[in-house]
Amino acid sequence: MNSDWRPNSKCLPLCLLASLGALCDSVVNPAFLRASPPVASYVFPAGGQRGTTVAVRVGGLFLHDRCGFALSGPGVTAPPTLTRTPRIWFEGPVIPLPDSQQAEDYPADVAGRIKLAPDAAVGPRKGYLFTSQGAAGGLVFVVGELPEVVEKEADGEPIPERVTLPVTANGRVFPRDDLDLWEFPLPAGQTVTATAVGKAINSPAALRLDILDAAGRVVAEQLDVAPPGADAAARFTAPAAGVYRVRVADARGQGGPAHVYRLTITTGLSAEPRPADGLKESADAAATHAAPVALTGRIGSPGAAAAWKLTLTKGKRTTFDLVARRAGSPLCGVLTVTDAAGKELAKAEPADATADPTLTFTAPADGTYTVRVAERFRSRGGPAFTYRLKVTPDAAPGVTLKLPVDGNSKLPADALSVPRGGAVKLKVSVGRTGGFTGPVELTAEGLPPGLTAKSVTVPPNQSAGELTIQADATAVVRPARVAISARAGDVKVEPLEVYATAAVPTPFKLVDEYVMTSAPRGEIYRRTYRVQRDAGFAGPVRVSLADRQARHLQGVTGPTVEVPAGRDVFDYPAYLPPWMELGRTCRVCVQATGVVKDADGTEHPVVFSSTGQNQQMIVVVGPGRLGLELGRGSVRGGGEVRLPVTVTRGRDLTGPVVVEAVVPPHWSGATAEKLTIPAGSGAGELVLRFAPGAGPFNQPLTVRATLAAGRTPVVAEAALDVVAP
């Protein structure tokens, strides 16, 4: 685990912050209330094959130029610091009202490389980010055992990516309505299984899978029930040799940079993710097993049954839970327990043939017992009739600890930010099992310098306690792994692990009054703001578009504006693209960053962001003042093409217009000369050239016209479809 990041006297602005909301009931320095809630959004790719090194980008809100990073568990080596990398953004389709009025996050990206040891345990690792304003959890990175590939992301219609099976493909449903196609050849009679994981890696995607042939026809739809740990699955047996594709989409038509997924495609009947129950796995039907264990097999032919031997203890209850229908198997399971003489002692089969049986059995004597798995209907069976039998003993007296769920990640809130001079209350739920009813003492151990917490006792009649963690006014900003431990008499309690750090308040904010106006699209709109600095802070601040917006931006962009020390009032320019929806009310939000210095010279980047109405740029979008028309709506992408263009200037516009083609960055072999239409003229020809093999033409080419009108360039755009020659 890597956690040696900390601020230094020459650090540039850092990255992610951590959310306080789910973790704490705070008593804080009032200035800290202006600090933006930190959020970690995603890791992409969300995993890698052990024995490899994986380049990742980590996204989150309110990022600066660098941040600390850590991954849990042995066998993974993460860089202690991640650095800013250019944000990848695909705008996607125009979102009409009222959907465009919804709040939207625009994560910024930092990057690094994760090294996975050849013997690293397969499974998920938790990821954390650190800055001077806190710690953020909620990231998940998976160590896999199959070869892995990462999507070559490109805007526009989906471009199939060829993979070799078996494989785990890492992708994103990005932008909205995105479709991904993973392509592979199959011989006749070959079965392929695909499973997609999203929720387990903290992705908001509602994944949907189907399988297509080379002509785009659906040959297999998503299974009704996905395997444990997966969001979606599909299975298909090729009737003829050929090329087939797994198509990945969001079932709701949503998408974004955080909509990451892991798609495992294997030849055969199973591509199940490893269940997260931690049970030892076995497929050895000849051995004698002991609980807890998970036994996997199949009812390979009609009338067959599987027999598993287990050593059980007199008077101890054991639960047998068959997972088949829940995992997409057609098996209608029946469980039977017999003694060494073959006498039936217990049996379970669900009344509903679409459910799985569960059986609880108490052994009458020490010895070896047999549990049989069979198909309810003797005429059914075959290679697809797979199952997983979970065998678990009743719990001994014990205590379990649980953290609250983070409001952003929906995962346990295990990253704690304590404001300097303030305190947070960490709620810990206490579960008593196996008949234990005594008190439980909670303690926070390993807190970083400047943070303290007194132990608390949870009485027998209560199920939760609160640890109050306090930070000195000058506490060092140094993330640390903290053990939340418990004492409960002679009962051994597994501690919880959280990250905790002191957090620096933000000593400034942006203020102004409510303003609502209108502005034409295709131009820059400016709004005046004022920086209000607290006593003791007189430094410069940098203002940019906020990572968290009150509404979808619909393509609005803006620069970073430096507000120097000694200056309070400034204008922020936001560009309203020419394709924005007319009549739409923009609510553009900005954020400000600055640097706070400790007495020893240590610098702490801090951020202020607000979606309050007084801080918004509220603009009703009006018609643009420059028009652009193309002589043709589409052209063939071969050789030289001369495209007639016409521009119309508003009554108050004069001067030359520059017309250019904006070629998508993933295209090759396409170029265009800039065209200048002189003042007083309204027409010209834009010359496009396409080399042999140019493309792929999976999205329109943008033709852009610009008229320089003082401080505010005026822009118009039109889309040109390019088809293969």
Short mmCIF file of C-alpha atoms in Angstrom, two decimals, residues 66-544:
data_model
loop_
_atom_site.label_atom_id
_atom_site.label_comp_id
_atom_site.label_asym_id
_atom_site.label_seq_id
_atom_site.Cartn_x
_atom_site.Cartn_y
_atom_site.Cartn_z
CA ARG A 66 -1.36 16.24 -8.48
CA CYS A 67 -2.66 14.11 -5.63
CA GLY A 68 -1.73 11.21 -3.41
CA PHE A 69 -2.87 7.69 -4.26
CA ALA A 70 -3.05 4.31 -2.51
CA LEU A 71 -4.41 0.85 -3.26
CA SER A 72 -5.26 -1.74 -0.61
CA GLY A 73 -3.95 -5.26 -0.40
CA PRO A 74 -0.67 -7.06 -1.19
CA GLY A 75 0.67 -7.72 -4.65
CA VAL A 76 -0.14 -4.30 -6.11
CA THR A 77 2.25 -1.36 -6.30
CA ALA A 78 0.63 2.01 -6.92
CA PRO A 79 2.45 5.30 -7.46
CA PRO A 80 2.29 7.52 -4.36
CA THR A 81 1.36 10.48 -6.57
CA LEU A 82 -0.90 10.85 -9.60
CA THR A 83 -0.43 13.81 -11.95
CA ARG A 84 -2.87 15.75 -14.10
CA THR A 85 -3.48 14.44 -17.61
CA PRO A 86 -5.68 16.01 -20.30
CA ARG A 87 -9.34 15.30 -19.75
CA ILE A 88 -10.99 13.05 -22.35
CA TRP A 89 -14.42 14.39 -23.24
CA PHE A 90 -17.03 13.26 -25.76
CA GLU A 91 -20.01 15.60 -25.96
CA GLY A 92 -22.45 13.10 -27.42
CA PRO A 93 -25.96 13.92 -28.61
CA VAL A 94 -27.60 17.24 -27.76
CA ILE A 95 -29.69 16.74 -24.64
CA PRO A 96 -33.10 18.42 -24.99
CA LEU A 97 -35.19 19.95 -22.24
CA PRO A 98 -36.02 18.90 -19.56
CA ASP A 99 -33.15 16.38 -19.34
CA SER A 100 -30.58 19.12 -19.93
CA GLN A 101 -31.70 20.79 -16.69
CA GLN A 102 -30.24 17.98 -14.57
CA ALA A 103 -27.05 18.42 -12.57
CA GLU A 104 -23.91 17.02 -14.19
CA ASP A 105 -20.39 16.18 -13.03
CA TYR A 106 -17.34 16.79 -15.23
CA PRO A 107 -14.52 14.74 -13.66
CA ALA A 108 -10.94 15.83 -14.22
CA ASP A 109 -8.27 13.17 -14.78
CA VAL A 110 -4.99 12.30 -13.11
CA ALA A 111 -2.78 9.45 -14.29
CA GLY A 112 -0.25 6.87 -13.14
CA ARG A 113 0.89 3.25 -13.57
CA ILE A 114 -0.07 0.31 -11.33
CA LYS A 115 2.24 -2.72 -11.13
CA LEU A 116 0.62 -6.10 -10.43
CA ALA A 117 2.77 -8.93 -9.08
CA PRO A 118 2.57 -12.29 -10.89
CA ASP A 119 1.30 -13.92 -7.69
CA ALA A 120 -1.08 -11.12 -6.69
CA ALA A 121 -4.37 -12.46 -5.35
CA VAL A 122 -7.16 -12.14 -7.89
CA GLY A 123 -9.94 -9.80 -6.83
CA PRO A 124 -10.83 -6.17 -6.07
CA ARG A 125 -8.62 -3.57 -4.41
CA LYS A 126 -9.89 -0.37 -2.82
CA GLY A 127 -8.38 2.90 -4.00
CA TYR A 128 -7.91 6.21 -2.17
CA LEU A 129 -6.91 9.76 -3.11
CA PHE A 130 -5.40 12.47 -0.90
CA THR A 131 -5.00 16.22 -1.03
CA SER A 132 -4.57 19.04 1.44
CA GLN A 133 -8.35 19.11 1.84
CA GLY A 134 -8.93 15.49 2.65
CA ALA A 135 -9.11 11.87 1.62
CA ALA A 136 -11.47 10.24 -0.88
CA GLY A 137 -12.41 6.58 -1.16
CA GLY A 138 -14.81 4.69 -3.38
CA LEU A 139 -12.36 3.63 -6.11
CA VAL A 140 -12.18 -0.04 -7.11
CA PHE A 141 -9.41 -1.70 -9.15
CA VAL A 142 -9.61 -5.43 -9.94
CA VAL A 143 -6.69 -7.83 -10.26
CA GLY A 144 -7.61 -10.37 -12.96
CA GLU A 145 -6.09 -13.56 -14.32
CA LEU A 146 -7.08 -13.41 -18.00
CA PRO A 147 -5.37 -11.30 -20.67
CA GLU A 148 -6.84 -7.78 -20.70
CA VAL A 149 -7.44 -5.09 -23.31
CA VAL A 150 -8.52 -1.46 -23.01
CA GLU A 151 -11.01 0.22 -25.31
CA LYS A 152 -9.59 2.56 -27.94
CA GLU A 153 -12.10 5.31 -27.24
CA ALA A 154 -13.36 7.39 -30.15
CA ASP A 155 -16.36 9.63 -30.67
CA GLY A 156 -19.12 8.74 -33.13
CA GLU A 157 -20.66 5.46 -34.26
CA PRO A 158 -19.10 2.33 -32.70
CA ILE A 159 -15.99 0.88 -34.33
CA PRO A 160 -15.63 -2.88 -33.60
CA GLU A 161 -12.48 -3.86 -31.71
CA ARG A 162 -11.03 -7.31 -32.44
CA VAL A 163 -10.06 -9.40 -29.37
CA THR A 164 -8.61 -12.86 -28.81
CA LEU A 165 -10.50 -15.11 -26.39
CA PRO A 166 -10.43 -15.58 -23.47
CA VAL A 167 -10.17 -11.92 -22.54
CA THR A 168 -11.30 -9.24 -20.13
CA ALA A 169 -12.09 -6.02 -21.98
CA ASN A 170 -12.11 -2.71 -20.11
CA GLY A 171 -14.40 -0.08 -21.58
CA ARG A 172 -16.63 2.90 -20.90
CA VAL A 173 -20.16 3.68 -22.02
CA PHE A 174 -19.21 7.24 -22.94
CA PRO A 175 -20.86 9.50 -24.06
CA ARG A 176 -24.61 9.05 -23.64
CA ASP A 177 -26.13 6.44 -25.97
CA ASP A 178 -22.66 5.00 -26.61
CA LEU A 179 -22.37 1.43 -27.90
CA ASP A 180 -19.20 -0.67 -27.71
CA LEU A 181 -18.55 -3.64 -29.99
CA TRP A 182 -16.03 -6.37 -29.11
CA GLU A 183 -15.39 -8.67 -32.08
CA PHE A 184 -13.95 -12.20 -32.32
CA PRO A 185 -14.03 -15.21 -34.68
CA LEU A 186 -15.77 -18.45 -33.67
CA PRO A 187 -15.76 -21.90 -35.28
CA ALA A 188 -19.06 -23.67 -35.81
CA GLY A 189 -20.39 -25.24 -32.61
CA GLN A 190 -18.26 -23.10 -30.29
CA THR A 191 -20.03 -21.66 -27.24
CA VAL A 192 -19.07 -18.24 -25.92
CA THR A 193 -20.10 -16.63 -22.62
CA ALA A 194 -19.83 -12.92 -21.83
CA THR A 195 -20.30 -11.31 -18.41
CA ALA A 196 -20.12 -7.60 -17.63
CA VAL A 197 -19.31 -6.03 -14.27
CA GLY A 198 -20.20 -2.45 -13.34
CA LYS A 199 -21.69 -2.13 -9.87
CA ALA A 200 -18.86 -4.07 -8.23
CA ILE A 201 -16.39 -1.47 -9.52
CA ASN A 202 -18.60 1.42 -8.41
CA SER A 203 -19.82 2.27 -11.91
CA PRO A 204 -23.21 3.96 -12.41
CA ALA A 205 -23.74 2.12 -15.71
CA ALA A 206 -26.86 -0.05 -16.09
CA LEU A 207 -25.14 -2.56 -18.34
CA ARG A 208 -26.87 -4.45 -21.12
CA LEU A 209 -25.32 -7.11 -23.38
CA ASP A 210 -26.27 -8.91 -26.54
CA ILE A 211 -24.37 -10.84 -29.19
CA LEU A 212 -24.45 -9.96 -32.90
CA ASP A 213 -23.29 -11.64 -36.08
CA ALA A 214 -21.08 -9.86 -38.62
CA ALA A 215 -24.16 -8.39 -40.33
CA GLY A 216 -25.31 -6.77 -37.10
CA ARG A 217 -28.20 -9.17 -36.43
CA VAL A 218 -28.88 -10.08 -32.78
CA VAL A 219 -28.15 -13.79 -32.31
CA ALA A 220 -28.27 -13.93 -28.50
CA GLU A 221 -29.97 -11.64 -26.01
CA GLN A 222 -29.01 -10.91 -22.44
CA LEU A 223 -29.72 -13.68 -19.92
CA ASP A 224 -32.59 -13.01 -17.54
CA VAL A 225 -30.34 -13.56 -14.52
CA ALA A 226 -26.67 -12.59 -14.37
CA PRO A 227 -24.11 -14.68 -12.46
CA PRO A 228 -23.24 -13.59 -8.90
CA GLY A 229 -21.07 -10.48 -8.94
CA ALA A 230 -21.99 -9.55 -12.53
CA ASP A 231 -24.49 -7.02 -13.87
CA ALA A 232 -25.26 -8.68 -17.20
CA ALA A 233 -24.45 -11.85 -19.14
CA ALA A 234 -25.05 -13.39 -22.56
CA ARG A 235 -24.32 -16.86 -23.96
CA PHE A 236 -24.24 -18.11 -27.55
CA THR A 237 -23.29 -21.19 -29.56
CA ALA A 238 -22.17 -20.40 -33.10
CA PRO A 239 -24.24 -22.27 -35.71
CA ALA A 240 -21.60 -21.52 -38.34
CA ALA A 241 -18.02 -20.31 -38.41
CA GLY A 242 -17.75 -16.55 -38.59
CA VAL A 243 -17.14 -13.27 -36.83
CA TYR A 244 -19.37 -12.35 -33.89
CA ARG A 245 -19.60 -9.33 -31.60
CA VAL A 246 -20.60 -8.61 -28.03
CA ARG A 247 -22.42 -5.29 -27.84
CA VAL A 248 -22.28 -3.29 -24.60
CA ALA A 249 -24.72 -0.48 -23.83
CA ASP A 250 -26.41 1.33 -20.96
CA ALA A 251 -30.00 0.09 -20.68
CA ARG A 252 -31.21 3.62 -19.87
CA GLY A 253 -29.31 5.34 -22.68
CA GLN A 254 -27.06 7.05 -20.15
CA GLY A 255 -23.28 7.32 -20.26
CA GLY A 256 -20.29 9.33 -19.14
CA PRO A 257 -16.64 9.08 -18.13
CA ALA A 258 -17.50 7.26 -14.89
CA HIS A 259 -19.55 4.58 -16.70
CA VAL A 260 -16.69 2.07 -16.70
CA TYR A 261 -17.14 -1.68 -17.08
CA ARG A 262 -15.20 -4.95 -17.26
CA LEU A 263 -16.38 -7.45 -19.87
CA THR A 264 -15.10 -11.02 -19.63
CA ILE A 265 -15.55 -13.18 -22.74
CA THR A 266 -14.64 -16.87 -22.66
CA THR A 267 -15.20 -19.90 -24.83
CA GLY A 268 -17.32 -22.34 -22.89
CA LEU A 269 -20.25 -22.02 -20.56
CA SER A 270 -18.92 -19.87 -17.77
CA ALA A 271 -17.24 -16.51 -17.52
CA GLU A 272 -18.43 -15.82 -14.01
CA PRO A 273 -16.69 -13.18 -11.92
CA ARG A 274 -15.35 -14.57 -8.69
CA PRO A 275 -18.03 -14.31 -6.00
CA ALA A 276 -17.20 -11.86 -3.23
CA ASP A 277 -18.12 -14.20 -0.34
CA GLY A 278 -14.51 -15.27 0.27
CA LEU A 279 -15.32 -19.00 0.40
CA LYS A 280 -12.72 -21.58 -0.58
CA GLU A 281 -13.61 -23.05 -3.99
CA SER A 282 -13.48 -26.75 -4.87
CA ALA A 283 -14.61 -28.88 -7.80
CA ASP A 284 -13.15 -32.14 -6.39
CA ALA A 285 -16.12 -34.47 -5.85
CA ALA A 286 -13.85 -37.31 -4.70
CA ALA A 287 -12.50 -35.43 -1.67
CA THR A 288 -14.07 -35.05 1.77
CA HIS A 289 -14.67 -31.38 2.55
CA ALA A 290 -15.22 -29.24 5.64
CA ALA A 291 -17.29 -26.09 6.00
CA PRO A 292 -16.95 -23.30 5.02
CA VAL A 293 -16.50 -24.17 1.35
CA ALA A 294 -18.07 -23.57 -2.07
CA LEU A 295 -18.51 -26.69 -4.24
CA THR A 296 -18.88 -26.21 -7.99
CA GLY A 297 -20.08 -28.67 -10.60
CA ARG A 298 -22.76 -29.51 -13.15
CA ILE A 299 -25.51 -32.05 -13.75
CA GLY A 300 -24.04 -33.22 -17.03
CA SER A 301 -26.83 -35.51 -18.26
CA PRO A 302 -30.51 -36.26 -17.56
CA GLY A 303 -31.01 -38.31 -14.40
CA ALA A 304 -27.49 -37.64 -13.09
CA ALA A 305 -26.69 -36.38 -9.58
CA ALA A 306 -23.59 -35.07 -7.83
CA ALA A 307 -22.53 -36.38 -4.41
CA TRP A 308 -20.29 -34.35 -2.08
CA LYS A 309 -18.84 -35.70 1.18
CA LEU A 310 -18.52 -33.38 4.19
CA THR A 311 -17.24 -33.78 7.73
CA LEU A 312 -19.81 -32.39 10.19
CA THR A 313 -19.85 -31.99 13.98
CA LYS A 314 -22.64 -33.19 16.25
CA GLY A 315 -25.07 -30.44 17.23
CA LYS A 316 -23.60 -27.86 14.85
CA ARG A 317 -25.94 -26.34 12.28
CA THR A 318 -24.75 -26.14 8.68
CA THR A 319 -26.40 -24.20 5.84
CA PHE A 320 -26.36 -25.48 2.24
CA ASP A 321 -27.19 -22.76 -0.31
CA LEU A 322 -27.38 -23.82 -3.97
CA VAL A 323 -26.68 -21.06 -6.52
CA ALA A 324 -27.88 -22.07 -9.98
CA ARG A 325 -30.95 -20.20 -11.25
CA ARG A 326 -29.55 -17.02 -9.71
CA ALA A 327 -26.45 -17.47 -11.87
CA GLY A 328 -28.32 -18.05 -15.12
CA SER A 329 -28.14 -21.86 -15.01
CA PRO A 330 -31.26 -23.81 -16.11
CA LEU A 331 -30.81 -26.23 -13.20
CA CYS A 332 -33.93 -26.68 -11.02
CA GLY A 333 -31.99 -27.94 -8.04
CA VAL A 334 -32.83 -30.42 -5.29
CA LEU A 335 -30.62 -30.94 -2.20
CA THR A 336 -30.53 -34.13 -0.14
CA VAL A 337 -28.40 -34.96 2.94
CA THR A 338 -27.69 -38.61 3.84
CA ASP A 339 -25.62 -40.31 6.51
CA ALA A 340 -22.83 -42.84 5.99
CA ALA A 341 -25.38 -45.64 5.60
CA GLY A 342 -27.26 -43.77 2.87
CA LYS A 343 -30.25 -42.86 5.04
CA GLU A 344 -31.92 -39.60 3.97
CA LEU A 345 -31.82 -37.06 6.82
CA ALA A 346 -32.91 -33.82 5.12
CA LYS A 347 -34.16 -32.60 1.76
CA ALA A 348 -34.91 -29.24 0.15
CA GLU A 349 -36.47 -28.23 -3.14
CA PRO A 350 -38.13 -24.87 -3.74
CA ALA A 351 -41.86 -24.66 -4.45
CA ASP A 352 -41.01 -22.28 -7.29
CA ALA A 353 -39.04 -24.02 -10.04
CA THR A 354 -37.33 -20.70 -10.88
CA ALA A 355 -35.77 -20.44 -7.40
CA ASP A 356 -32.78 -22.15 -5.75
CA PRO A 357 -33.04 -24.41 -2.68
CA THR A 358 -31.49 -23.67 0.72
CA LEU A 359 -31.21 -26.30 3.45
CA THR A 360 -30.20 -25.96 7.11
CA PHE A 361 -29.06 -29.20 8.77
CA THR A 362 -27.91 -30.11 12.30
CA ALA A 363 -25.69 -33.20 12.41
CA PRO A 364 -26.97 -35.83 14.92
CA ALA A 365 -23.44 -37.19 15.40
CA ASP A 366 -19.86 -36.52 14.42
CA GLY A 367 -19.04 -38.04 11.06
CA THR A 368 -19.04 -37.88 7.29
CA TYR A 369 -22.26 -36.98 5.52
CA THR A 370 -23.18 -36.74 1.85
CA VAL A 371 -25.08 -33.89 0.23
CA ARG A 372 -26.49 -34.65 -3.21
CA VAL A 373 -27.31 -32.12 -5.90
CA ALA A 374 -29.82 -33.23 -8.53
CA GLU A 375 -32.16 -31.84 -11.19
CA ARG A 376 -35.78 -31.73 -10.07
CA PHE A 377 -36.95 -33.14 -13.41
CA ARG A 378 -35.13 -36.35 -14.35
CA SER A 379 -35.46 -35.65 -18.07
CA ARG A 380 -33.29 -32.54 -17.79
CA GLY A 381 -29.53 -32.12 -17.62
CA GLY A 382 -26.53 -31.18 -19.74
CA PRO A 383 -23.36 -29.07 -19.90
CA ALA A 384 -25.23 -25.82 -19.13
CA PHE A 385 -26.68 -27.17 -15.84
CA THR A 386 -23.95 -25.69 -13.64
CA TYR A 387 -24.19 -24.82 -9.94
CA ARG A 388 -22.29 -23.53 -6.93
CA LEU A 389 -23.12 -25.05 -3.53
CA LYS A 390 -22.17 -22.82 -0.59
CA VAL A 391 -21.63 -24.74 2.65
CA THR A 392 -21.35 -22.54 5.76
CA PRO A 393 -21.43 -23.33 9.49
CA ASP A 394 -23.41 -21.35 12.03
CA ALA A 395 -21.44 -18.44 13.39
CA ALA A 396 -19.61 -18.65 16.72
CA PRO A 397 -20.07 -15.82 19.24
CA GLY A 398 -18.59 -12.73 17.67
CA VAL A 399 -18.75 -9.04 16.83
CA THR A 400 -18.67 -7.39 13.41
CA LEU A 401 -18.03 -3.71 12.72
CA LYS A 402 -19.53 -1.77 9.84
CA LEU A 403 -19.08 1.75 8.47
CA PRO A 404 -21.88 3.88 7.03
CA VAL A 405 -22.32 4.03 3.26
CA ASP A 406 -20.78 6.99 1.46
CA GLY A 407 -23.42 9.12 -0.24
CA ASN A 408 -21.35 9.46 -3.42
CA SER A 409 -19.79 6.04 -3.97
CA LYS A 410 -22.46 3.89 -2.23
CA LEU A 411 -19.53 1.97 -0.73
CA PRO A 412 -18.37 1.94 2.91
CA ALA A 413 -17.22 5.43 3.85
CA ASP A 414 -13.63 4.59 4.73
CA ALA A 415 -11.92 7.92 3.94
CA LEU A 416 -12.10 10.55 6.67
CA SER A 417 -11.28 14.26 6.40
CA VAL A 418 -11.00 16.18 9.68
CA PRO A 419 -10.87 19.99 9.30
CA ARG A 420 -8.12 21.74 11.19
CA GLY A 421 -9.54 23.09 14.42
CA GLY A 422 -12.66 20.96 14.04
CA ALA A 423 -13.96 17.48 14.64
CA VAL A 424 -15.98 14.77 12.94
CA LYS A 425 -18.07 11.98 14.42
CA LEU A 426 -17.56 8.58 12.85
CA LYS A 427 -20.53 6.25 13.29
CA VAL A 428 -19.63 2.57 13.61
CA SER A 429 -22.34 -0.09 13.56
CA VAL A 430 -21.81 -3.08 15.85
CA GLY A 431 -23.25 -6.48 14.96
CA ARG A 432 -23.36 -9.21 17.60
CA THR A 433 -23.50 -12.85 16.43
CA GLY A 434 -23.59 -16.33 17.87
CA GLY A 435 -25.31 -15.29 21.09
CA PHE A 436 -22.83 -12.60 22.17
CA THR A 437 -24.67 -9.79 24.04
CA GLY A 438 -21.93 -7.89 25.87
CA PRO A 439 -20.63 -4.31 25.60
CA VAL A 440 -18.17 -3.35 22.86
CA GLU A 441 -15.41 -0.75 23.27
CA LEU A 442 -14.45 1.11 20.07
CA THR A 443 -11.00 2.66 19.57
CA ALA A 444 -9.28 4.52 16.72
CA GLU A 445 -5.63 3.44 16.51
CA GLY A 446 -2.87 4.88 14.35
CA LEU A 447 -4.24 8.40 13.88
CA PRO A 448 -1.83 10.83 12.18
CA PRO A 449 -0.13 13.59 14.21
CA GLY A 450 -2.56 16.26 15.38
CA LEU A 451 -5.62 13.99 15.29
CA THR A 452 -7.02 12.45 18.49
CA ALA A 453 -10.03 10.33 19.46
CA LYS A 454 -11.29 8.96 22.78
CA SER A 455 -12.56 5.40 23.04
CA VAL A 456 -16.31 4.87 23.34
CA THR A 457 -18.29 1.92 24.69
CA VAL A 458 -21.39 0.60 22.93
CA PRO A 459 -23.76 -0.77 25.62
CA PRO A 460 -25.35 -4.22 25.20
CA ASN A 461 -28.70 -2.70 24.21
CA GLN A 462 -27.25 -0.53 21.43
CA SER A 463 -26.01 -1.41 17.95
CA ALA A 464 -23.82 1.58 17.06
CA GLY A 465 -21.32 4.00 18.56
CA GLU A 466 -19.75 7.30 17.51
CA LEU A 467 -16.06 8.06 17.65
CA THR A 468 -15.29 11.79 17.79
CA ILE A 469 -12.05 12.55 15.95
CA GLN A 470 -10.57 15.99 16.56
CA ALA A 471 -7.86 17.90 14.72
CA ASP A 472 -5.57 20.57 16.16
CA ALA A 473 -5.62 23.96 14.45
CA THR A 474 -2.12 23.25 13.13
CA ALA A 475 -2.46 19.50 12.51
CA VAL A 476 -0.04 18.17 9.89
CA VAL A 477 -1.71 17.13 6.63
CA ARG A 478 -0.52 13.53 6.44
CA PRO A 479 -2.88 10.69 5.46
CA ALA A 480 -2.64 7.60 7.65
CA ARG A 481 -4.21 4.15 7.79
CA VAL A 482 -6.30 4.05 10.94
CA ALA A 483 -7.60 0.86 12.56
CA ILE A 484 -11.08 1.06 14.08
CA SER A 485 -10.74 -1.74 16.61
CA ALA A 486 -13.05 -3.21 19.22
CA ARG A 487 -12.75 -5.04 22.53
CA ALA A 488 -15.60 -7.37 23.44
CA GLY A 489 -14.46 -9.61 26.29
CA ASP A 490 -12.78 -12.74 24.96
CA VAL A 491 -14.31 -12.38 21.50
CA LYS A 492 -11.85 -11.63 18.73
CA VAL A 493 -13.02 -8.73 16.56
CA GLU A 494 -11.75 -8.01 13.05
CA PRO A 495 -10.84 -4.29 12.93
CA LEU A 496 -11.94 -1.92 10.20
CA GLU A 497 -9.45 0.12 8.22
CA VAL A 498 -10.03 3.74 7.23
CA TYR A 499 -7.82 6.50 5.95
CA ALA A 500 -7.80 9.72 7.95
CA THR A 501 -6.13 13.07 7.41
CA ALA A 502 -6.33 16.65 8.58
CA ALA A 503 -7.95 18.98 6.05
CA VAL A 504 -7.20 22.62 5.30
CA PRO A 505 -10.15 25.05 5.08
CA THR A 506 -10.67 27.35 2.09
CA PRO A 507 -10.11 30.99 3.16
CA PHE A 508 -11.92 32.64 0.23
CA LYS A 509 -15.08 32.45 -1.83
CA LEU A 510 -16.67 33.95 -4.93
CA VAL A 511 -19.57 36.33 -4.31
CA ASP A 512 -22.02 38.31 -6.41
CA GLU A 513 -25.71 39.03 -6.75
CA TYR A 514 -28.30 37.09 -8.73
CA VAL A 515 -28.05 37.98 -12.43
CA MET A 516 -30.09 36.57 -15.32
CA THR A 517 -29.65 37.72 -18.91
CA SER A 518 -29.65 36.49 -22.51
CA ALA A 519 -26.81 36.02 -24.99
CA PRO A 520 -26.43 34.71 -28.54
CA ARG A 521 -24.98 31.27 -29.09
CA GLY A 522 -21.67 31.02 -30.92
CA GLU A 523 -20.11 33.78 -28.80
CA ILE A 524 -18.46 34.48 -25.45
CA TYR A 525 -20.57 35.65 -22.53
CA ARG A 526 -18.82 37.43 -19.65
CA ARG A 527 -19.94 37.72 -16.07
CA THR A 528 -18.42 39.81 -13.27
CA TYR A 529 -17.49 38.14 -9.97
CA ARG A 530 -15.77 39.23 -6.79
CA VAL A 531 -13.29 37.28 -4.67
CA GLN A 532 -13.94 37.61 -0.95
CA ARG A 533 -10.80 36.72 1.00
CA ASP A 534 -10.70 35.96 4.72
CA ALA A 535 -8.32 37.79 7.01
CA GLY A 536 -4.86 36.30 6.69
CA PHE A 537 -5.21 35.27 3.05
CA ALA A 538 -4.21 37.76 0.34
CA GLY A 539 -2.94 35.47 -2.41
CA PRO A 540 -4.01 35.02 -6.02
CA VAL A 541 -6.77 32.63 -7.08
CA ARG A 542 -7.38 30.81 -10.36
CA VAL A 543 -10.93 30.56 -11.67
CA SER A 544 -12.18 27.92 -14.12
#
